[in-house]
PDB file of C-alpha atoms in Angstrom:
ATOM      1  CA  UNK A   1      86.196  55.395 -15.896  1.00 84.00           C
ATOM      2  CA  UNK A   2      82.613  56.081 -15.270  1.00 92.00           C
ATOM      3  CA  UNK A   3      81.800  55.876 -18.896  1.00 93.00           C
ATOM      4  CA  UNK A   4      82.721  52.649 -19.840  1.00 93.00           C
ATOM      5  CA  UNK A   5      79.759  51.012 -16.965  1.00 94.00           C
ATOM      6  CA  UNK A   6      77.292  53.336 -16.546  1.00 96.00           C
ATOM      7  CA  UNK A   7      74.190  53.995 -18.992  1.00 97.00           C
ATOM      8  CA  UNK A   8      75.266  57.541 -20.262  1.00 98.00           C
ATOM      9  CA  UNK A   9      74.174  60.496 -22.763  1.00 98.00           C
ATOM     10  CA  UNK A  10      77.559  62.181 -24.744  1.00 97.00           C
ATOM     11  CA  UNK A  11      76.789  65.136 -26.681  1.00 97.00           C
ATOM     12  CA  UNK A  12      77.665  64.981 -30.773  1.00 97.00           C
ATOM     13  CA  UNK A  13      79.401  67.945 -32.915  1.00 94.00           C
ATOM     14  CA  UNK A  14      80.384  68.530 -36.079  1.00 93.00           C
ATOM     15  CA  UNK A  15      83.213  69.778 -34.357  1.00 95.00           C
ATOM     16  CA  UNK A  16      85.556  66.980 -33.252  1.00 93.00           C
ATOM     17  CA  UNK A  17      87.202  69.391 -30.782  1.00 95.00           C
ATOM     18  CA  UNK A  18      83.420  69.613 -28.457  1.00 94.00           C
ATOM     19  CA  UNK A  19      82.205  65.928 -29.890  1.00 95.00           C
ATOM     20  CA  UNK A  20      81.863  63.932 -26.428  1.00 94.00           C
ATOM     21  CA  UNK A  21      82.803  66.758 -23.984  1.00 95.00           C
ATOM     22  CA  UNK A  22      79.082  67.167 -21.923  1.00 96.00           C
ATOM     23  CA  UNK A  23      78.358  63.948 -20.636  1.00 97.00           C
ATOM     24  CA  UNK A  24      75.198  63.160 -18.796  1.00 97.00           C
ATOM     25  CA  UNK A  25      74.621  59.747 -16.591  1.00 97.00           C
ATOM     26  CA  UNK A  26      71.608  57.928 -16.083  1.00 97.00           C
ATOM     27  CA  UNK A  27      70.428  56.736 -12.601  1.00 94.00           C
ATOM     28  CA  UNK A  28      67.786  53.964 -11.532  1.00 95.00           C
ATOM     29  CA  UNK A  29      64.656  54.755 -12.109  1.00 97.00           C
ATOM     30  CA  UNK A  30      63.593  57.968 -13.704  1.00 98.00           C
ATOM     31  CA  UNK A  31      66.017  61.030 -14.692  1.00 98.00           C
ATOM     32  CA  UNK A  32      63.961  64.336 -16.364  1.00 97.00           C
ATOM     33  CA  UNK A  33      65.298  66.496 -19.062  1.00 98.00           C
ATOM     34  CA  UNK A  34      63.836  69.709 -19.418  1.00 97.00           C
ATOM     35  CA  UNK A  35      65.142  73.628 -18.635  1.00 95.00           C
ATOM     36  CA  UNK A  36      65.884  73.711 -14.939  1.00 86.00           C
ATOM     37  CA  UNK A  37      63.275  76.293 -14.296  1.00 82.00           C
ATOM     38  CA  UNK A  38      61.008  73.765 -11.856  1.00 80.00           C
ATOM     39  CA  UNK A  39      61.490  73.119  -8.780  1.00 85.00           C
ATOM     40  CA  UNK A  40      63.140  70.136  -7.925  1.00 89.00           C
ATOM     41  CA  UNK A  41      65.171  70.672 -10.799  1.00 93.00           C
ATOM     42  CA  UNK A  42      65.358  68.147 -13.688  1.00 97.00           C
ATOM     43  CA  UNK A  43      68.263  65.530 -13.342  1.00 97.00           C
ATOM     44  CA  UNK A  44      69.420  66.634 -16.911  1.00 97.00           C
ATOM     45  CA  UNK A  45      69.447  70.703 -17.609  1.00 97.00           C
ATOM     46  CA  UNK A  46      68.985  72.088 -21.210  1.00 97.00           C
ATOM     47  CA  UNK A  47      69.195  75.764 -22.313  1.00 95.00           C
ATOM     48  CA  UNK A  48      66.966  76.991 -25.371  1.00 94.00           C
ATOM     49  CA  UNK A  49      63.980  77.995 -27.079  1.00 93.00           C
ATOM     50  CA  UNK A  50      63.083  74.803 -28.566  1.00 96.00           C
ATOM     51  CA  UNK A  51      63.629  73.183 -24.885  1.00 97.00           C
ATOM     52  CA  UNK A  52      60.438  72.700 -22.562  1.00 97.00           C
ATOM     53  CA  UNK A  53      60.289  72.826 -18.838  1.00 96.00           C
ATOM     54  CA  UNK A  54      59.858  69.117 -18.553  1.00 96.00           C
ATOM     55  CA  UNK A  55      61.289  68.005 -22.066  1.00 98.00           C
ATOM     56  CA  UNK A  56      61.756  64.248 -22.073  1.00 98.00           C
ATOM     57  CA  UNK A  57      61.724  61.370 -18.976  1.00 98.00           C
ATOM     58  CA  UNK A  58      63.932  58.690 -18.856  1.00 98.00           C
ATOM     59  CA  UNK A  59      63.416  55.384 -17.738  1.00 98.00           C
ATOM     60  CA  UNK A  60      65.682  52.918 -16.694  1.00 97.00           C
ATOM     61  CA  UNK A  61      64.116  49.466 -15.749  1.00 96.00           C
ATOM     62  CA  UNK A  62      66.272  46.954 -14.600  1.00 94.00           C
ATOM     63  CA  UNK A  63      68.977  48.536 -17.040  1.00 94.00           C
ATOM     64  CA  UNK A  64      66.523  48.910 -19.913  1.00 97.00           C
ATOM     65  CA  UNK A  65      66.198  52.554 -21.103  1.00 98.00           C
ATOM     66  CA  UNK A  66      62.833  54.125 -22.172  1.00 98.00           C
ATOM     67  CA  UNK A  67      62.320  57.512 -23.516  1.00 98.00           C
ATOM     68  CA  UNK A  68      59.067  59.511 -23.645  1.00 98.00           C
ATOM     69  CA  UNK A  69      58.090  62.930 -23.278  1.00 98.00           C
ATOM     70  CA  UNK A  70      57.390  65.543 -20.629  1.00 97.00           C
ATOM     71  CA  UNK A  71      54.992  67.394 -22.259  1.00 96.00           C
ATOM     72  CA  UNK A  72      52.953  66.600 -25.357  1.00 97.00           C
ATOM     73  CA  UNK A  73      54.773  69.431 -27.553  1.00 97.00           C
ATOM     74  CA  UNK A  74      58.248  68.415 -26.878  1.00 98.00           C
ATOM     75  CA  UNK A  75      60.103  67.788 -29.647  1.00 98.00           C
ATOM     76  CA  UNK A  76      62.828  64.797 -29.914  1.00 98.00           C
ATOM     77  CA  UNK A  77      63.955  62.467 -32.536  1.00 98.00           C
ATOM     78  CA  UNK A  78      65.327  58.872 -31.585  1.00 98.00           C
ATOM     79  CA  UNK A  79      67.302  57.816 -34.880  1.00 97.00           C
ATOM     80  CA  UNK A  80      66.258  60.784 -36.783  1.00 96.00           C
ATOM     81  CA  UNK A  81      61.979  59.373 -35.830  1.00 97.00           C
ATOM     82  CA  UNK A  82      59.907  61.859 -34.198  1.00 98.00           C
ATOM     83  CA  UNK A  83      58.664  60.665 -30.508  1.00 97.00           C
ATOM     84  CA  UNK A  84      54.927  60.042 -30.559  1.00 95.00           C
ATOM     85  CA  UNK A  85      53.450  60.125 -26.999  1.00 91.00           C
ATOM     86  CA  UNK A  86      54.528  56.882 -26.628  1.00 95.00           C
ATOM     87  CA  UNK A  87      58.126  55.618 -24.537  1.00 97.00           C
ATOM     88  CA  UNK A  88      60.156  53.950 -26.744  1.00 98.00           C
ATOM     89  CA  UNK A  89      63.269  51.459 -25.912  1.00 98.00           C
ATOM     90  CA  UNK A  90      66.646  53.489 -26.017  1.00 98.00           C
ATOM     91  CA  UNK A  91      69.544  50.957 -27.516  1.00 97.00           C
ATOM     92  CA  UNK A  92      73.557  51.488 -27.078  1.00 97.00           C
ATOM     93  CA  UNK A  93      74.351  54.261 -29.877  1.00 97.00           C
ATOM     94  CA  UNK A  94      71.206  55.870 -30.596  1.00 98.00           C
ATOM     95  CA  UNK A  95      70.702  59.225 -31.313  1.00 98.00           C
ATOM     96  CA  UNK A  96      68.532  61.729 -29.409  1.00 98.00           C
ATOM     97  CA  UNK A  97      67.940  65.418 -30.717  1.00 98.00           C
ATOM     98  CA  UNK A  98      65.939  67.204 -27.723  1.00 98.00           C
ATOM     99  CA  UNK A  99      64.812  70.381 -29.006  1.00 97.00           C
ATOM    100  CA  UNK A 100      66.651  71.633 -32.100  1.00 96.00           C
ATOM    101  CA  UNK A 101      69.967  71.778 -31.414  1.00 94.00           C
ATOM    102  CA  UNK A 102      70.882  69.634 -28.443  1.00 97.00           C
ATOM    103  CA  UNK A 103      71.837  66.435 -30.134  1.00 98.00           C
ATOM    104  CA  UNK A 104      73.162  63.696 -27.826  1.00 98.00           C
ATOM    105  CA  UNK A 105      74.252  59.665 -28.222  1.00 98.00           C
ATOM    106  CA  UNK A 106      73.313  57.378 -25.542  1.00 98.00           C
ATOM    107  CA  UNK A 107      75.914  54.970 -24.308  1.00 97.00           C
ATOM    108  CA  UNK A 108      74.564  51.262 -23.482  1.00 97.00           C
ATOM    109  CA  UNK A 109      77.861  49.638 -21.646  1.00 94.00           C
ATOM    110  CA  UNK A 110      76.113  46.610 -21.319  1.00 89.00           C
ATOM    111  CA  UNK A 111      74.649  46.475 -24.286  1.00 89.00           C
ATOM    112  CA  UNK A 112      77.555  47.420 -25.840  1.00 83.00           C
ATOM    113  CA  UNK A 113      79.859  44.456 -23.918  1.00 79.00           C
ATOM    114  CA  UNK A 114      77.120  41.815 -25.123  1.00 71.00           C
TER     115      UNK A 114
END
């Protein structure tokens, strides 16, 4: 029930049987992706080689979503576009490969009901 108001990340597979299982929520303010090995802890925790400590911040701003990196060698693609250094505006259904394998769609309910 969660899902269908609250600004979310689900993960995409090629395999329909994982597609949508991990699901990550966004909170006000700022949520951290990275590979849970600072202390505090980042909101969202990813496993990998290709993942950095502090990956990728989040911003929500009066429900508009932002996306920039943690570090300058992080590697993410918002609708298959490499992320400069810049944040750039997330929309309902984009794509979001952090890393190389960790491929995710964020979930706009608002947007999406508009």
């Amino acid at each position: 029930e969660k899902r269908k108001t609250t600004p979310h990340f689900w993960n995409m597979n090629e395999d329909p049987a994982i597609q949508g299982v991990v699901c990550h929520f966004l909170k006000e303010g700022k949520t951290r992706v990275g590979r849970g090995k600072l202390l505090p802890s980042p909101d969202i925790v990813l496993t990998g080689l290709s993942i950095l400590d502090e990956h990728a911040v989040i911003t929500n701003d009066k429900n508009k979503f932002f996306i920039k990196k943690g570090s300058p060698e992080a590697k993410i693609l918002v609708g298959g576009k490499p992320l400069e250094n810049e944040a750039v505006p997330l929309h309902h259904h984009d794509c979001v490969l952090f890393g190389s394998n960790h491929l995710y769609c964020f979930e706009h309910p608002a947007e999406r009901d508009a």
